[in-house]
XYZ file of C-alpha atoms in Angstrom:
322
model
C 0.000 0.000 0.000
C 3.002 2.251 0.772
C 4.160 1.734 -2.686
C 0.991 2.817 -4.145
C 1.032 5.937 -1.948
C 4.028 6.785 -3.210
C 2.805 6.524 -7.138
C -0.086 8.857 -6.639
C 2.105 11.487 -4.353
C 4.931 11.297 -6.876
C 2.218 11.401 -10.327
C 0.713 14.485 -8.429
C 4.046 16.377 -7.619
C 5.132 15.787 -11.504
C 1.970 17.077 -12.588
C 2.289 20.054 -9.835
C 5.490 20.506 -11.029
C 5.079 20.931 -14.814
C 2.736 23.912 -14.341
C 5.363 25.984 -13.451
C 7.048 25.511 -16.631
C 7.913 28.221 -18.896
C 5.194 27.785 -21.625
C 6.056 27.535 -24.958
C 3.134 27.816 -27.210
C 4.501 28.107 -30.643
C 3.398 25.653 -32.990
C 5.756 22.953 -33.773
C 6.700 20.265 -36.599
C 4.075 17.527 -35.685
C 0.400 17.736 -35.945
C -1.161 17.442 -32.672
C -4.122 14.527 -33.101
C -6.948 16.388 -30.950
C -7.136 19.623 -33.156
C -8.870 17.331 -36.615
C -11.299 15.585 -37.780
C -11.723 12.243 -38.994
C -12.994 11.493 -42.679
C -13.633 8.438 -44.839
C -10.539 6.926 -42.273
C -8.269 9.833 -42.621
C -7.375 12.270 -40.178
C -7.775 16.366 -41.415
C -5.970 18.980 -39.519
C -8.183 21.941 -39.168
C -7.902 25.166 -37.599
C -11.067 25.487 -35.766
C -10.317 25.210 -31.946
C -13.471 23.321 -30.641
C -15.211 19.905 -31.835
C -18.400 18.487 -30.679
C -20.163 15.548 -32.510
C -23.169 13.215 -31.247
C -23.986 9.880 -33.662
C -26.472 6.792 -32.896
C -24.553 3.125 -33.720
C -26.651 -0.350 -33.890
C -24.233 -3.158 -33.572
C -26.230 -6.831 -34.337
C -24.243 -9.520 -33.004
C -24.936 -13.293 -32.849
C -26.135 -13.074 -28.745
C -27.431 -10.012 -28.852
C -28.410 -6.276 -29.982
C -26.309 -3.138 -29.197
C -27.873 0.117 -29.476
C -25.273 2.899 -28.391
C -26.298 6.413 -28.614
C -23.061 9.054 -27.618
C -25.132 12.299 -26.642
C -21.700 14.382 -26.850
C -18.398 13.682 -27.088
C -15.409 16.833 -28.139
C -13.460 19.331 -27.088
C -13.594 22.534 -25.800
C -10.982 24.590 -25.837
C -10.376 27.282 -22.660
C -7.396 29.230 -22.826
C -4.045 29.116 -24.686
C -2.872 26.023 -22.010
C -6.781 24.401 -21.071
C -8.790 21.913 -22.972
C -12.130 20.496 -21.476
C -12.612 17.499 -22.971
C -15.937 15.153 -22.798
C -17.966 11.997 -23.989
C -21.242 11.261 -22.572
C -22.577 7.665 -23.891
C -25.572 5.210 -23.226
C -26.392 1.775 -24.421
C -28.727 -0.877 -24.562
C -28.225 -4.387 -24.791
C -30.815 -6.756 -25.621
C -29.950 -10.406 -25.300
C -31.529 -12.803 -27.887
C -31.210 -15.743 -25.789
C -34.288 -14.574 -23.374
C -33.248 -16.331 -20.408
C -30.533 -13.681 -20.265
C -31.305 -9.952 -18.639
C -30.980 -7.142 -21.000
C -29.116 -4.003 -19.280
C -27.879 -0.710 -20.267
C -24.869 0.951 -19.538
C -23.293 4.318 -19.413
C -19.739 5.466 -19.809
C -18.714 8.675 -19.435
C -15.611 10.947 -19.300
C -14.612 14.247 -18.451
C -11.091 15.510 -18.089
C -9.403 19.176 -18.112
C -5.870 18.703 -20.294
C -3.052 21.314 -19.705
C -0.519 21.940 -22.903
C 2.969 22.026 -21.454
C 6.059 22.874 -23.059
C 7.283 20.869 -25.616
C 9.960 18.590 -25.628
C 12.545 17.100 -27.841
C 13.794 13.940 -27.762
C 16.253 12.910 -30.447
C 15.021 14.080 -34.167
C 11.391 14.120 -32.732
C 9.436 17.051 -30.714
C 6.876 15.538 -28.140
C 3.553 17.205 -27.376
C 3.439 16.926 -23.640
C 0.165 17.631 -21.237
C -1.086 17.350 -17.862
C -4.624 15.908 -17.363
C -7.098 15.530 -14.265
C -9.750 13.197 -15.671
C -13.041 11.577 -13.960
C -14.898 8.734 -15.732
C -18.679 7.016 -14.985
C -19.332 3.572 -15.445
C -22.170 1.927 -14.348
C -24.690 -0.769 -15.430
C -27.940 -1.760 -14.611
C -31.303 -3.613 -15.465
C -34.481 -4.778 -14.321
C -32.773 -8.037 -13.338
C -29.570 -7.609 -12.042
C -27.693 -5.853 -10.127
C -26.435 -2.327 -10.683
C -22.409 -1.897 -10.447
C -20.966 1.400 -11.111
C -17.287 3.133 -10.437
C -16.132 6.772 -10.919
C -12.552 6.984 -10.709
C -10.953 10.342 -10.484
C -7.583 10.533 -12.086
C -4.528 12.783 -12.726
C -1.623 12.081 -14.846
C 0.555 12.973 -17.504
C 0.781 12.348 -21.403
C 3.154 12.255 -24.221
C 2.792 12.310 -27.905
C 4.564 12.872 -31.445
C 4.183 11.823 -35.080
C 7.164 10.201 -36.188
C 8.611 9.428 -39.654
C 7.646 5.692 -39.361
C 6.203 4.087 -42.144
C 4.867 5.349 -45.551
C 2.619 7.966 -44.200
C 4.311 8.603 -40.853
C 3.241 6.986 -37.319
C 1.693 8.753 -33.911
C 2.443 8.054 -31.195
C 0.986 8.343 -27.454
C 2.045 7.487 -24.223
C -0.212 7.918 -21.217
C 0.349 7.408 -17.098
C -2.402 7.871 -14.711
C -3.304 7.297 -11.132
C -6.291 7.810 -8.873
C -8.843 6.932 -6.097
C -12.038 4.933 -6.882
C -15.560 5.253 -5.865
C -17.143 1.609 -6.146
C -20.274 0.644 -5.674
C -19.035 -2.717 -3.796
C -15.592 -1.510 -2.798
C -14.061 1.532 -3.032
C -9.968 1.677 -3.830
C -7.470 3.235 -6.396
C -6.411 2.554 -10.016
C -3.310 2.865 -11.643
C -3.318 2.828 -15.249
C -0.416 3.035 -18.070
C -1.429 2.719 -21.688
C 0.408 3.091 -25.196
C -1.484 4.082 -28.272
C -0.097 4.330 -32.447
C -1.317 4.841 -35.340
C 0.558 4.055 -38.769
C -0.174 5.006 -42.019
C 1.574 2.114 -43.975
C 0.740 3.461 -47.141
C -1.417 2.799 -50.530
C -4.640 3.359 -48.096
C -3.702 0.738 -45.062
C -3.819 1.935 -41.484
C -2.538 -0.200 -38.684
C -3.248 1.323 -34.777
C -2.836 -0.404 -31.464
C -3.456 -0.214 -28.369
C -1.714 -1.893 -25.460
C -3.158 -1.109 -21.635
C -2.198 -2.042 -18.271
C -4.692 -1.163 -15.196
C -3.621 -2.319 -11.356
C -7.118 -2.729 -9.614
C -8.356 -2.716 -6.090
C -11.945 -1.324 -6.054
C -14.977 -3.404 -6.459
C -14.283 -6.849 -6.771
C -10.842 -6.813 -7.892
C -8.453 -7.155 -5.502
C -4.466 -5.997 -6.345
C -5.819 -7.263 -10.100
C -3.688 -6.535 -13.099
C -6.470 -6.431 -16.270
C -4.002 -5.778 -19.250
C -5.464 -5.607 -23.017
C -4.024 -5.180 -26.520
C -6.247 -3.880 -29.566
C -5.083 -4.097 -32.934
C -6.998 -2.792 -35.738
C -5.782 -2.659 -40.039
C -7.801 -1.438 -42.472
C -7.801 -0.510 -46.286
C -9.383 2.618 -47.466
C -10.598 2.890 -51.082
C -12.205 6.571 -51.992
C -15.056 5.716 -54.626
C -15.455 9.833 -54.954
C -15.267 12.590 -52.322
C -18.115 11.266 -49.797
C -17.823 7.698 -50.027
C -15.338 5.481 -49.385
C -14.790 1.654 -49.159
C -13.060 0.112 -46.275
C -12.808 -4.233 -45.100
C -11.340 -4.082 -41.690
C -9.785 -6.865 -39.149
C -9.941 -6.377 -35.586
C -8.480 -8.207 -33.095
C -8.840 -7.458 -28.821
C -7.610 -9.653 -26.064
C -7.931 -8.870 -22.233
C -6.230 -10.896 -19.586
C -6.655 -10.809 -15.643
C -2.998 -11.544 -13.514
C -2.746 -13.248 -11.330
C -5.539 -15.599 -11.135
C -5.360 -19.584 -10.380
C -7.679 -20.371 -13.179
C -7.220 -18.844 -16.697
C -9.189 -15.409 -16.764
C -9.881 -14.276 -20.369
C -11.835 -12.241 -23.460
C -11.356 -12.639 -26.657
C -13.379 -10.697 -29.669
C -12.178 -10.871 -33.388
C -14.046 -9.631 -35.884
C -13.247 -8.953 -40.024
C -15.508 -6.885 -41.956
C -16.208 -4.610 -44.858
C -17.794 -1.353 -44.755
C -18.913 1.242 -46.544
C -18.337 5.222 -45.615
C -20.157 8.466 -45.808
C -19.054 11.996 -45.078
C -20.743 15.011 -46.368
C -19.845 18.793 -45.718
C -23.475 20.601 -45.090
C -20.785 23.645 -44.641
C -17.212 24.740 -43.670
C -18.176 23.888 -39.785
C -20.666 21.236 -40.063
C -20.581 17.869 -41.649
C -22.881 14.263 -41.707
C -21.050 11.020 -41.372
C -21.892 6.912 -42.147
C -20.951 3.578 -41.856
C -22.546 0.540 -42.642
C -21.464 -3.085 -43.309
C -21.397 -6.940 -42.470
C -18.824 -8.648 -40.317
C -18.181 -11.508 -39.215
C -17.220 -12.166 -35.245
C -16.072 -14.620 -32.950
C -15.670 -14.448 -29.177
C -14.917 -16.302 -26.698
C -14.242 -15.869 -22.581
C -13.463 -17.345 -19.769
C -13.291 -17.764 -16.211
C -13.446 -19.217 -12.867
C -17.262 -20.211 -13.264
C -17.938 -19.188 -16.906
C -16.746 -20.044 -20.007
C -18.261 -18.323 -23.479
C -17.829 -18.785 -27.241
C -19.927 -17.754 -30.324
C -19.492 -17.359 -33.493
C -21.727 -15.634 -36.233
C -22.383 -12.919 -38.607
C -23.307 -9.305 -37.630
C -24.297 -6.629 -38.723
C -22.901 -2.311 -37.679
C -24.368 0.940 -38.812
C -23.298 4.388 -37.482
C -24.570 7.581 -38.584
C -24.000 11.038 -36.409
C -23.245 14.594 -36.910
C -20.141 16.520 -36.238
C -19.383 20.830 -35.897
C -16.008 22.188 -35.090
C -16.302 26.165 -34.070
């Protein structure tokens, strides 16, 4: 416990610390990933400071339907230094097998991100920022339950595009630590996570996402949940608001230590078609639509999961940037 202690005190005098930094707020070499937009798979740098979008998704899987509806989710931008950033999200899962409870679930986020002062490492200039960040989980249903957690968190994060494949590669690096309100237990997380994106060229894109969280709220007890994400996909641009795009996407999460194997597996490959339409220079429409196909399987102590099937996604929301 003393060790932990000393994480959180030591996370909180860095980030204490870096305010007091001379800023430097000229613009540098790299293109910093949370001033764009996203089309047809490709990332736009704009100038506009703020973003907010809100889009409905419908996700049909073999065991059951997913209808997720993010009410907001951007970027606000304060001063020179201050970002408030935000992502409020509901769903509602309806299980085909009848015996099973349908739920729905929020997750939520809010965080305030300082800009710091650059720095260079090597050939490479590193966007670096100080965050204070609380997130909502919780789910519930007329048959089970109700768990939810808001952990409070404050940490620091690092970022750069580097010259790494065809089209370049970003990079992230994020460290975090915090206290937890549980609704069994509460406790403290610690969370490290590293995040890239590649553009490999001729259309492909290959991002990851590896994650390590130390647990002790709830029912986890000094519980290490790590998970990796990969995602590639091909772009093909039929014309300037459609685009075609098959996809492969693979996410594994593991539980350490436990005395029985403790596991979740999803894979899923797919093919999609994309829509993105400018209704002006601030305000856009965007799409997706397409079959997959998806496996998954889980397992612990006293469950064990698989299914396989088609499904079936759809996404369609609206996005300004002021």
């Amino acid at each position: 416990m003393k060790i932990k202690l000393k994480i959180l005190f030591a996370l909180t005098a860095f980030s204490i610390f870096s305010f007091s930094e001379e800023e430097n707020l000229e613009k540098g070499d790299i293109v910093l990933k949370d001033r764009g937009v996203e089309k047809l798979n490709f990332y736009h740098p704009v100038k506009e400071q703020n973003k907010f979008s809100t889009f409905t998704e419908f996700d049909f899987r073999p065991d059951k339907n997913i209808y997720q509806w993010t009410l907001a989710e951007g970027y606000q931008s304060i001063t020179n230094l201050w970002d408030f950033n935000y992502k409020i999200e509901k769903e509602f899962h309806q299980e085909k097998n009848r015996e099973k409870p349908d739920s729905h679930v929020w997750d939520n986020e809010i965080s305030l991100v300082r800009r710091n002062k650059d720095k260079k490492i090597g050939n490479s200039t590193w966007a670096y920022r100080t965050f204070f960040k609380i997130n909502h989980a919780e789910t519930d249903g007329k048959k089970i339950q109700r768990t939810s957690t808001y952990k409070f968190y404050g940490g620091q994060k690092i970022s750069s595009f580097l010259s790494l494949g065809k089209g370049g590669t970003y990079v992230e690096f994020e460290a975090a630590a915090g206290g937890v309100k549980g609704s069994l237990k509460n406790g403290y997380s610690l969370l490290v996570s590293l995040k890239t994106g590649s553009n490999l060229g001729y259309g492909i894109q290959w991002s990851n996402t590896f994650e390590n969280e130390y647990m002790n709220y709830n029912q986890y007890r000094k519980i290490n949940k790590s998970k990796w994400e990969t995602l590639l996909k091909w772009t093909y641009e039929l014309n300037e608001n459609w685009a075609f795009s098959p996809e492969l996407n693979f996410k594994i999460e593991n539980f350490i230590p436990k005395k029985q194997e403790n596991y979740a597996i999803e894979s899923t490959i797919g093919s999609y078609i994309l829509y993105s339409k400018n209704l002006n220079d601030r305000l856009r429409i965007f799409g997706k639509i397409g079959p997959s196909y998806r496996i998954e399987k889980s397992k612990s102590k006293d469950f064990h999961y698989s299914k396989s099937g088609f499904a079936g996604y759809a996404r369609l929301g609206i996005e300004y940037i002021f």
